[in-house]
mmCIF file of C-alpha atoms in Angstrom:
data_model
loop_
_atom_site.group_PDB
_atom_site.id
_atom_site.type_symbol
_atom_site.label_atom_id
_atom_site.label_comp_id
_atom_site.label_asym_id
_atom_site.label_seq_id
_atom_site.Cartn_x
_atom_site.Cartn_y
_atom_site.Cartn_z
ATOM 1 C CA MET U 1 -1.185 21.102 0.276
ATOM 2 C CA GLU U 2 1.340 22.442 3.020
ATOM 3 C CA GLU U 3 3.308 20.218 6.068
ATOM 4 C CA GLN U 4 2.162 21.047 9.137
ATOM 5 C CA LYS U 5 4.502 22.733 11.001
ATOM 6 C CA GLN U 6 4.018 20.179 14.257
ATOM 7 C CA PRO U 7 1.924 17.632 13.533
ATOM 8 C CA THR U 8 -2.003 16.730 15.195
ATOM 9 C CA SER U 9 -1.529 15.470 18.033
ATOM 10 C CA ARG U 10 -4.819 14.028 17.942
ATOM 11 C CA MET U 11 -3.346 12.166 14.686
ATOM 12 C CA ILE U 12 -0.474 10.917 16.863
ATOM 13 C CA GLU U 13 -2.596 9.166 19.236
ATOM 14 C CA LEU U 14 -5.410 8.228 16.598
ATOM 15 C CA LEU U 15 -2.535 6.270 16.451
ATOM 16 C CA ALA U 16 -1.317 4.464 19.060
ATOM 17 C CA ALA U 17 -4.837 3.476 19.883
ATOM 18 C CA TRP U 18 -5.454 2.159 17.387
ATOM 19 C CA LEU U 19 -2.795 -0.311 17.043
ATOM 20 C CA ASN U 20 -1.931 -0.937 20.570
ATOM 21 C CA GLY U 21 -5.639 -2.351 20.692
ATOM 22 C CA LEU U 22 -5.095 -4.357 17.937
ATOM 23 C CA GLN U 23 -5.220 -8.337 19.537
ATOM 24 C CA PHE U 24 -3.408 -11.175 17.171
ATOM 25 C CA GLY U 25 -5.323 -14.179 15.805
ATOM 26 C CA THR U 26 -4.463 -17.787 14.816
ATOM 27 C CA PRO U 27 -1.225 -17.741 11.768
ATOM 28 C CA LEU U 28 -1.779 -19.462 8.892
ATOM 29 C CA ALA U 29 1.227 -20.870 7.236
ATOM 30 C CA HIS U 30 1.823 -22.164 3.630
ATOM 31 C CA LYS U 31 5.471 -22.622 3.027
ATOM 32 C CA GLY U 32 7.550 -19.869 4.175
ATOM 33 C CA LEU U 33 4.789 -17.622 3.869
ATOM 34 C CA THR U 34 2.275 -16.961 7.061
ATOM 35 C CA LEU U 35 -0.369 -14.499 7.865
ATOM 36 C CA VAL U 36 -1.227 -13.593 11.153
ATOM 37 C CA PRO U 37 -4.693 -11.965 10.718
ATOM 38 C CA LEU U 38 -4.784 -8.495 13.161
ATOM 39 C CA TYR U 39 -8.710 -7.853 15.461
ATOM 40 C CA SER U 40 -10.146 -5.502 17.057
ATOM 41 C CA PRO U 41 -11.220 -5.422 19.842
ATOM 42 C CA GLU U 42 -14.201 -3.115 19.412
ATOM 43 C CA PRO U 43 -16.517 -3.522 16.502
ATOM 44 C CA GLY U 44 -16.416 -0.947 13.264
ATOM 45 C CA GLU U 45 -19.020 0.947 12.292
ATOM 46 C CA THR U 46 -19.787 0.478 8.457
ATOM 47 C CA ALA U 47 -17.734 1.824 6.370
ATOM 48 C CA ARG U 48 -17.854 5.184 4.956
ATOM 49 C CA TYR U 49 -16.559 4.474 1.261
ATOM 50 C CA GLN U 50 -16.164 1.678 -1.289
ATOM 51 C CA THR U 51 -12.849 0.246 -2.779
ATOM 52 C CA LEU U 52 -11.772 1.539 -6.493
ATOM 53 C CA ALA U 53 -13.038 -2.026 -8.010
ATOM 54 C CA GLU U 54 -16.065 -1.756 -6.605
ATOM 55 C CA ALA U 55 -16.797 1.511 -7.532
ATOM 56 C CA ILE U 56 -15.610 0.889 -10.892
ATOM 57 C CA ALA U 57 -17.854 -2.503 -11.270
ATOM 58 C CA ALA U 58 -21.246 0.011 -9.651
ATOM 59 C CA GLY U 59 -20.337 2.440 -13.303
ATOM 60 C CA LEU U 60 -19.313 4.411 -10.095
ATOM 61 C CA VAL U 61 -16.323 5.516 -11.153
ATOM 62 C CA THR U 62 -14.237 6.043 -14.561
ATOM 63 C CA VAL U 63 -10.095 5.655 -14.389
ATOM 64 C CA SER U 64 -8.635 6.424 -18.307
ATOM 65 C CA GLU U 65 -5.469 8.767 -19.195
ATOM 66 C CA ALA U 66 -5.383 12.849 -17.849
ATOM 67 C CA LYS U 67 -6.503 14.976 -21.476
ATOM 68 C CA ALA U 68 -2.107 15.555 -21.980
ATOM 69 C CA ALA U 69 -0.531 12.088 -20.669
ATOM 70 C CA ARG U 70 1.590 12.007 -18.698
ATOM 71 C CA VAL U 71 3.325 8.975 -16.560
ATOM 72 C CA PRO U 72 3.073 9.973 -13.472
ATOM 73 C CA THR U 73 -0.865 11.238 -13.267
ATOM 74 C CA LEU U 74 -4.367 9.800 -14.307
ATOM 75 C CA ALA U 75 -7.491 11.010 -14.350
ATOM 76 C CA LEU U 76 -10.441 10.059 -12.324
ATOM 77 C CA THR U 77 -14.134 11.196 -12.491
ATOM 78 C CA ASN U 78 -16.128 9.768 -9.131
ATOM 79 C CA ARG U 79 -20.099 9.824 -9.353
ATOM 80 C CA GLY U 80 -20.825 8.000 -6.662
ATOM 81 C CA PRO U 81 -22.012 9.079 -3.274
ATOM 82 C CA LEU U 82 -18.966 8.110 -1.355
ATOM 83 C CA PRO U 83 -15.695 8.789 -1.194
ATOM 84 C CA VAL U 84 -13.566 5.706 -3.236
ATOM 85 C CA PHE U 85 -10.876 3.655 -0.995
ATOM 86 C CA ILE U 86 -7.263 2.911 -3.305
ATOM 87 C CA LEU U 87 -4.773 1.229 -1.553
ATOM 88 C CA ASP U 88 -1.394 2.128 -1.528
ATOM 89 C CA GLY U 89 0.695 0.158 -4.457
ATOM 90 C CA GLU U 90 -2.953 -0.747 -6.274
ATOM 91 C CA GLU U 91 -2.256 -2.076 -9.615
ATOM 92 C CA LEU U 92 -3.913 -0.293 -12.267
ATOM 93 C CA VAL U 93 -3.976 -2.553 -15.893
ATOM 94 C CA GLY U 94 -4.864 -0.200 -19.145
ATOM 95 C CA GLY U 95 -4.515 3.232 -20.467
ATOM 96 C CA LEU U 96 -0.864 4.053 -22.590
ATOM 97 C CA GLN U 97 1.184 1.923 -19.562
ATOM 98 C CA ASN U 98 -0.265 -0.181 -16.620
ATOM 99 C CA ARG U 99 0.447 1.588 -12.883
ATOM 100 C CA ILE U 100 0.708 1.388 -9.625
ATOM 101 C CA VAL U 101 -1.434 3.947 -6.916
ATOM 102 C CA ASN U 102 2.028 5.783 -4.234
ATOM 103 C CA THR U 103 0.254 6.259 -1.515
ATOM 104 C CA THR U 104 -3.614 5.630 -0.075
ATOM 105 C CA LEU U 105 -5.824 8.302 -0.167
ATOM 106 C CA LEU U 106 -9.502 8.978 0.016
ATOM 107 C CA VAL U 107 -11.292 10.324 -3.311
ATOM 108 C CA PRO U 108 -13.840 12.646 -1.963
ATOM 109 C CA ALA U 109 -17.411 11.295 -3.873
ATOM 110 C CA ARG U 110 -18.259 13.462 -6.875
ATOM 111 C CA SER U 111 -16.008 14.547 -7.444
ATOM 112 C CA THR U 112 -12.979 15.184 -10.313
ATOM 113 C CA PHE U 113 -9.440 14.250 -8.573
ATOM 114 C CA THR U 114 -6.032 13.668 -10.218
ATOM 115 C CA LEU U 115 -4.261 10.334 -9.121
ATOM 116 C CA PRO U 116 -0.970 9.640 -8.022
ATOM 117 C CA VAL U 117 1.156 7.022 -9.343
ATOM 118 C CA SER U 118 4.367 5.351 -11.100
ATOM 119 C CA CYS U 119 4.228 3.329 -13.854
ATOM 120 C CA VAL U 120 4.518 -0.433 -13.942
ATOM 121 C CA GLU U 121 4.935 -0.589 -16.801
ATOM 122 C CA ARG U 122 8.278 0.377 -18.989
ATOM 123 C CA GLY U 123 8.305 -0.963 -22.398
ATOM 124 C CA ARG U 124 5.001 0.373 -23.479
ATOM 125 C CA TRP U 125 3.109 3.187 -24.213
ATOM 126 C CA ARG U 126 0.184 2.444 -26.045
ATOM 127 C CA GLU U 127 -3.160 2.565 -25.507
ATOM 128 C CA THR U 128 -5.362 -0.721 -24.546
ATOM 129 C CA ARG U 129 -7.708 0.253 -23.410
ATOM 130 C CA PRO U 130 -9.130 3.495 -23.092
ATOM 131 C CA VAL U 131 -9.754 3.087 -19.120
ATOM 132 C CA PHE U 132 -8.069 1.469 -16.083
ATOM 133 C CA GLU U 133 -8.967 -1.286 -14.218
ATOM 134 C CA PRO U 134 -7.819 -2.444 -11.216
ATOM 135 C CA GLY U 135 -5.038 -4.914 -11.421
ATOM 136 C CA GLU U 136 -2.534 -6.320 -8.419
ATOM 137 C CA THR U 137 -1.458 -5.063 -5.894
ATOM 138 C CA ALA U 138 2.676 -4.407 -5.980
ATOM 139 C CA TYR U 139 4.646 -6.612 -3.987
ATOM 140 C CA PRO U 140 5.699 -5.723 -0.093
ATOM 141 C CA ARG U 141 9.224 -4.903 -1.168
ATOM 142 C CA LEU U 142 8.303 -2.510 -4.555
ATOM 143 C CA ARG U 143 5.871 -0.619 -1.923
ATOM 144 C CA ARG U 144 8.758 0.107 0.665
ATOM 145 C CA GLY U 145 10.868 0.745 -1.654
ATOM 146 C CA LYS U 146 8.984 4.458 -2.558
ATOM 147 C CA PHE U 147 7.888 5.651 0.059
ATOM 148 C CA ASP U 148 11.506 7.548 1.211
ATOM 149 C CA HIS U 149 10.909 8.744 -2.399
ATOM 150 C CA VAL U 150 6.475 10.013 -1.618
ATOM 151 C CA THR U 151 7.994 12.077 2.107
ATOM 152 C CA ALA U 152 10.300 13.805 0.579
ATOM 153 C CA SER U 153 8.626 14.673 -2.662
ATOM 154 C CA TYR U 154 5.039 14.906 0.364
ATOM 155 C CA ALA U 155 8.163 17.859 2.024
ATOM 156 C CA LEU U 156 8.882 19.654 -1.683
ATOM 157 C CA ARG U 157 6.616 19.471 -3.580
ATOM 158 C CA GLY U 158 3.596 18.651 -1.541
ATOM 159 C CA GLN U 159 2.705 15.979 -3.845
ATOM 160 C CA PRO U 160 3.125 11.537 -3.030
ATOM 161 C CA ILE U 161 5.599 11.799 -6.022
ATOM 162 C CA ALA U 162 7.761 8.312 -6.590
ATOM 163 C CA ASP U 163 11.226 7.825 -8.045
ATOM 164 C CA GLN U 164 10.127 6.431 -11.155
ATOM 165 C CA GLY U 165 13.475 5.777 -11.809
ATOM 166 C CA GLU U 166 14.165 3.760 -8.444
ATOM 167 C CA VAL U 167 10.112 2.503 -9.550
ATOM 168 C CA TRP U 168 10.989 0.431 -12.834
ATOM 169 C CA ALA U 169 15.395 -0.848 -11.353
ATOM 170 C CA ASP U 170 12.610 -2.860 -8.535
ATOM 171 C CA ILE U 171 10.720 -4.514 -11.067
ATOM 172 C CA ALA U 172 13.946 -5.345 -13.308
ATOM 173 C CA GLU U 173 15.622 -7.184 -10.196
ATOM 174 C CA ARG U 174 12.735 -9.016 -9.092
ATOM 175 C CA GLN U 175 11.732 -10.325 -12.821
ATOM 176 C CA HIS U 176 15.867 -11.421 -12.754
ATOM 177 C CA ARG U 177 15.282 -13.148 -10.173
ATOM 178 C CA LEU U 178 11.732 -14.844 -10.594
ATOM 179 C CA GLY U 179 13.186 -15.711 -13.484
ATOM 180 C CA ALA U 180 9.821 -14.099 -15.578
ATOM 181 C CA ARG U 181 9.847 -12.774 -19.142
ATOM 182 C CA SER U 182 8.148 -9.344 -19.992
ATOM 183 C CA ALA U 183 7.682 -8.292 -23.355
ATOM 184 C CA THR U 184 7.342 -4.401 -21.547
ATOM 185 C CA ASN U 185 9.207 -4.872 -18.468
ATOM 186 C CA ALA U 186 5.851 -5.034 -16.557
ATOM 187 C CA MET U 187 5.486 -6.189 -13.716
ATOM 188 C CA ARG U 188 2.536 -7.994 -13.728
ATOM 189 C CA ASP U 189 4.187 -9.987 -16.004
ATOM 190 C CA SER U 190 6.494 -11.634 -12.741
ATOM 191 C CA TYR U 191 2.719 -12.929 -10.960
ATOM 192 C CA VAL U 192 1.915 -14.153 -14.700
ATOM 193 C CA ALA U 193 5.366 -16.340 -14.723
ATOM 194 C CA ARG U 194 4.752 -17.644 -11.087
ATOM 195 C CA GLU U 195 1.233 -17.583 -11.203
ATOM 196 C CA ALA U 196 0.600 -21.116 -10.222
ATOM 197 C CA GLU U 197 2.443 -20.992 -6.760
ATOM 198 C CA VAL U 198 1.186 -17.378 -6.595
ATOM 199 C CA ARG U 199 -2.591 -19.075 -6.749
ATOM 200 C CA ASN U 200 -1.836 -22.133 -5.084
ATOM 201 C CA ALA U 201 -0.677 -19.526 -1.721
ATOM 202 C CA GLN U 202 -4.100 -17.581 -2.555
ATOM 203 C CA GLU U 203 -5.906 -20.806 -1.854
ATOM 204 C CA GLN U 204 -4.324 -21.807 1.130
ATOM 205 C CA LEU U 205 -4.405 -18.375 2.914
ATOM 206 C CA ARG U 206 -8.051 -18.050 2.542
ATOM 207 C CA CYS U 207 -9.932 -14.825 4.514
ATOM 208 C CA PRO U 208 -10.624 -15.875 8.591
ATOM 209 C CA GLU U 209 -14.851 -15.485 8.227
ATOM 210 C CA ASP U 210 -14.686 -13.917 12.489
ATOM 211 C CA GLY U 211 -13.254 -10.318 10.858
ATOM 212 C CA PRO U 212 -9.843 -8.902 10.876
ATOM 213 C CA VAL U 213 -9.776 -5.794 9.661
ATOM 214 C CA GLY U 214 -5.729 -6.487 10.005
ATOM 215 C CA VAL U 215 -3.036 -9.172 8.725
ATOM 216 C CA ALA U 216 0.770 -9.208 9.087
ATOM 217 C CA ALA U 217 3.091 -10.936 7.007
ATOM 218 C CA LEU U 218 6.236 -12.673 7.992
ATOM 219 C CA VAL U 219 8.968 -14.198 5.463
ATOM 220 C CA GLY U 220 10.525 -17.596 6.813
ATOM 221 C CA GLY U 221 9.691 -16.016 9.643
ATOM 222 C CA LYS U 222 10.503 -12.227 10.348
ATOM 223 C CA ALA U 223 8.445 -9.580 10.129
ATOM 224 C CA LEU U 224 7.662 -7.959 6.652
ATOM 225 C CA CYS U 225 5.042 -6.021 6.682
ATOM 226 C CA ALA U 226 0.679 -5.061 8.227
ATOM 227 C CA ASP U 227 -1.627 -3.634 6.099
ATOM 228 C CA ILE U 228 -4.585 -3.163 8.313
ATOM 229 C CA PHE U 229 -7.918 -1.305 8.150
ATOM 230 C CA ASP U 230 -10.413 0.705 9.904
ATOM 231 C CA HIS U 231 -13.177 -2.165 8.673
ATOM 232 C CA SER U 232 -12.132 -6.337 8.812
ATOM 233 C CA ALA U 233 -14.798 -5.117 4.627
ATOM 234 C CA THR U 234 -11.845 -3.417 3.185
ATOM 235 C CA LEU U 235 -9.574 -5.950 4.057
ATOM 236 C CA LYS U 236 -11.382 -8.830 2.953
ATOM 237 C CA ALA U 237 -11.975 -7.192 -0.170
ATOM 238 C CA TYR U 238 -8.014 -6.266 -0.316
ATOM 239 C CA TRP U 239 -7.501 -9.697 1.084
ATOM 240 C CA ASN U 240 -6.620 -12.071 -1.753
ATOM 241 C CA ARG U 241 -4.287 -9.240 -4.363
ATOM 242 C CA LEU U 242 -2.043 -8.907 -0.457
ATOM 243 C CA VAL U 243 -1.993 -12.413 -0.263
ATOM 244 C CA ARG U 244 -0.669 -12.624 -3.669
ATOM 245 C CA SER U 245 1.217 -9.728 -3.698
ATOM 246 C CA TYR U 246 3.259 -10.953 -0.309
ATOM 247 C CA ALA U 247 3.759 -14.906 -1.705
ATOM 248 C CA LEU U 248 5.747 -13.574 -4.387
ATOM 249 C CA GLU U 249 8.057 -12.186 -2.473
ATOM 250 C CA ALA U 250 8.072 -15.142 -0.287
ATOM 251 C CA LEU U 251 8.923 -17.597 -3.281
ATOM 252 C CA GLU U 252 12.748 -17.799 -2.562
ATOM 253 C CA ALA U 253 11.758 -18.354 1.121
ATOM 254 C CA GLN U 254 12.333 -21.486 3.537
ATOM 255 C CA PRO U 255 9.497 -22.596 5.889
ATOM 256 C CA ALA U 256 10.398 -21.025 9.612
ATOM 257 C CA GLU U 257 8.723 -21.084 12.704
ATOM 258 C CA PRO U 258 6.644 -18.367 13.015
ATOM 259 C CA SER U 259 7.654 -15.797 15.838
ATOM 260 C CA PRO U 260 4.235 -13.646 16.778
ATOM 261 C CA ASP U 261 6.912 -10.894 19.069
ATOM 262 C CA ALA U 262 8.462 -10.331 15.176
ATOM 263 C CA VAL U 263 4.633 -9.418 14.916
ATOM 264 C CA ARG U 264 4.501 -7.198 18.146
ATOM 265 C CA GLN U 265 7.885 -5.212 17.389
ATOM 266 C CA LEU U 266 6.442 -4.329 14.035
ATOM 267 C CA LEU U 267 4.195 -2.965 15.083
ATOM 268 C CA GLN U 268 5.316 -1.962 18.525
ATOM 269 C CA ARG U 269 8.746 -0.210 16.224
ATOM 270 C CA ALA U 270 6.121 1.309 14.877
ATOM 271 C CA LEU U 271 4.526 3.657 18.263
ATOM 272 C CA THR U 272 7.736 4.753 18.448
ATOM 273 C CA ALA U 273 9.317 5.415 14.918
ATOM 274 C CA GLU U 274 9.634 9.537 14.317
ATOM 275 C CA HIS U 275 6.316 11.336 11.786
ATOM 276 C CA LEU U 276 5.707 13.904 9.571
ATOM 277 C CA VAL U 277 2.362 14.684 8.428
ATOM 278 C CA PHE U 278 0.750 16.022 6.132
ATOM 279 C CA ALA U 279 -2.814 16.973 4.071
ATOM 280 C CA SER U 280 -3.618 14.612 1.849
ATOM 281 C CA PRO U 281 -4.228 14.955 -1.899
ATOM 282 C CA GLY U 282 -7.374 13.548 -0.589
ATOM 283 C CA LEU U 283 -9.826 13.808 2.669
ATOM 284 C CA GLY U 284 -7.858 13.152 6.004
ATOM 285 C CA HIS U 285 -4.331 13.399 6.612
ATOM 286 C CA ASP U 286 -1.815 10.927 5.770
ATOM 287 C CA VAL U 287 0.762 10.084 8.182
ATOM 288 C CA ARG U 288 4.502 9.246 7.259
ATOM 289 C CA LEU U 289 6.365 6.777 9.730
ATOM 290 C CA ASN U 290 10.257 6.192 9.650
ATOM 291 C CA GLY U 291 13.122 5.124 12.181
ATOM 292 C CA ASN U 292 13.637 2.340 14.182
ATOM 293 C CA ASP U 293 14.401 -0.260 11.175
ATOM 294 C CA LEU U 294 10.712 0.622 9.927
ATOM 295 C CA VAL U 295 9.052 2.572 7.218
ATOM 296 C CA GLY U 296 5.177 3.523 6.695
ATOM 297 C CA ALA U 297 1.667 5.540 6.954
ATOM 298 C CA ALA U 298 -1.587 6.022 7.502
ATOM 299 C CA LEU U 299 -4.037 7.521 5.570
ATOM 300 C CA ILE U 300 -6.023 9.363 9.526
ATOM 301 C CA TRP U 301 -10.072 10.748 8.639
ATOM 302 C CA ASP U 302 -12.692 11.358 10.306
ATOM 303 C CA ASP U 303 -10.714 10.471 13.624
ATOM 304 C CA VAL U 304 -10.920 6.983 11.578
ATOM 305 C CA VAL U 305 -7.078 5.582 10.610
ATOM 306 C CA VAL U 306 -8.654 4.314 7.570
ATOM 307 C CA HIS U 307 -5.738 2.744 6.137
ATOM 308 C CA THR U 308 -1.590 1.663 8.484
ATOM 309 C CA ALA U 309 1.128 0.429 6.177
ATOM 310 C CA LEU U 310 4.475 -1.240 7.903
ATOM 311 C CA PHE U 311 7.167 -2.640 6.055
ATOM 312 C CA ALA U 312 10.304 -3.407 8.142
ATOM 313 C CA ARG U 313 13.543 -1.418 6.226
ATOM 314 C CA GLU U 314 16.109 -3.643 4.700
ATOM 315 C CA GLY U 315 18.757 -0.400 4.865
ATOM 316 C CA GLU U 316 19.516 2.488 5.898
ATOM 317 C CA SER U 317 17.213 5.515 4.546
ATOM 318 C CA SER U 318 17.316 7.434 1.261
ATOM 319 C CA LEU U 319 15.612 10.018 2.869
ATOM 320 C CA PRO U 320 18.349 12.914 1.905
ATOM 321 C CA GLN U 321 20.061 13.825 4.852
ATOM 322 C CA ARG U 322 18.383 17.581 4.693
ATOM 323 C CA LEU U 323 14.936 16.228 4.963
ATOM 324 C CA ARG U 324 15.546 13.367 8.449
ATOM 325 C CA GLY U 325 15.962 16.213 10.652
ATOM 326 C CA ARG U 326 12.520 17.410 10.203
ATOM 327 C CA TRP U 327 10.888 14.874 11.363
ATOM 328 C CA HIS U 328 8.970 14.974 14.712
ATOM 329 C CA ALA U 329 9.766 12.140 17.823
ATOM 330 C CA ARG U 330 6.635 11.675 19.912
#
C-alpha cells in the first residue's frame, strides 16, 4: 500500500461537495453538551455494507486474537456477502485485552482481514473470552490524539498504526481526572465510573427520527468534533455510542449558548485543510486532513464519502517535521 504521489482530485472534490451540501438541524442540548444534527439535501442510497455490530450479531463476522497474538493487530473473518463498516475508535472487548480500531475501515465481503488496533486495557494480557464483541466508542480526545501518529505511520510504513504509549497515557490522564479506578487501566472503566451521567445524556439526546446523516458535538458552546456518514442508518446504528463518548468528554463542561457558526467553521476548516491520500487497508481511500486548527479523516469508496471524522485541534501538530512538507494543499 503506497501513498499516492498526486492526490486524486476527484476524491477531494467529492469530499468538498459533500461537506458543502450538509444542512443543520435543531440543536439538542444537555448540560454542557450540545449536538447539532447534520442532513444531506438528497436521500442517500441504501448502505452497501453492514456495521460491525450488525455483522457480529448475525454470526457473519468473528474477531479474535491472531494465531501469534500481538497488541496492534486482531484477526477478522467476514463470511458475509457485504463489506463490514468499522468506525475509527470503535472498541472491541475480549481476547487478551480490549482494543480500539485505529481508523475507519470497510472490510471486504468474504475475506480474512488483519485489523489495525490499539490497546485500551494496559494491565491485562490474559483471555477473558476467545472472540471480541463491540463495546464503547473512544472519547473524542483519544480519537483525535491518534490522528497524527496514524498519518505518519501511513506515510512511513503504509499502515495505520497508532502510538501505543500515547494512547495509554491519555487513558490514564482521563481516569485520573474522572476519579475512575481500574484494575487493568481499561478505557471502558472510565465509562463505568460515570455511567449514571453518561447514560442520562444518552437518554436525553435521542437520535432525531427525520434521518440525519451526521452529528457535530459542542462542549461548553465550542465545536469539539463531528462524525458524518453516507447514510442515516449508519449514524443511527452508532448514535448511542457516539453520544456516550461525547458525554464523557463533556462531564466537566458548563452549559453555554451553542453557536451554529462554530459548527459551520469546523466544516469550513475541513474544506480548506491540507490533505494526504492513502489506500485504505480495506476498501477505498483514507483521506487525512490537517491544518487550520483541525485534524480529521474521510473514507471514500466508489465515489461515496462513507465516513468523515473532524476534530478541533488543541495545540501544535505532533506530526514529524519531515512529513509536514508532504501535505498537499487544495
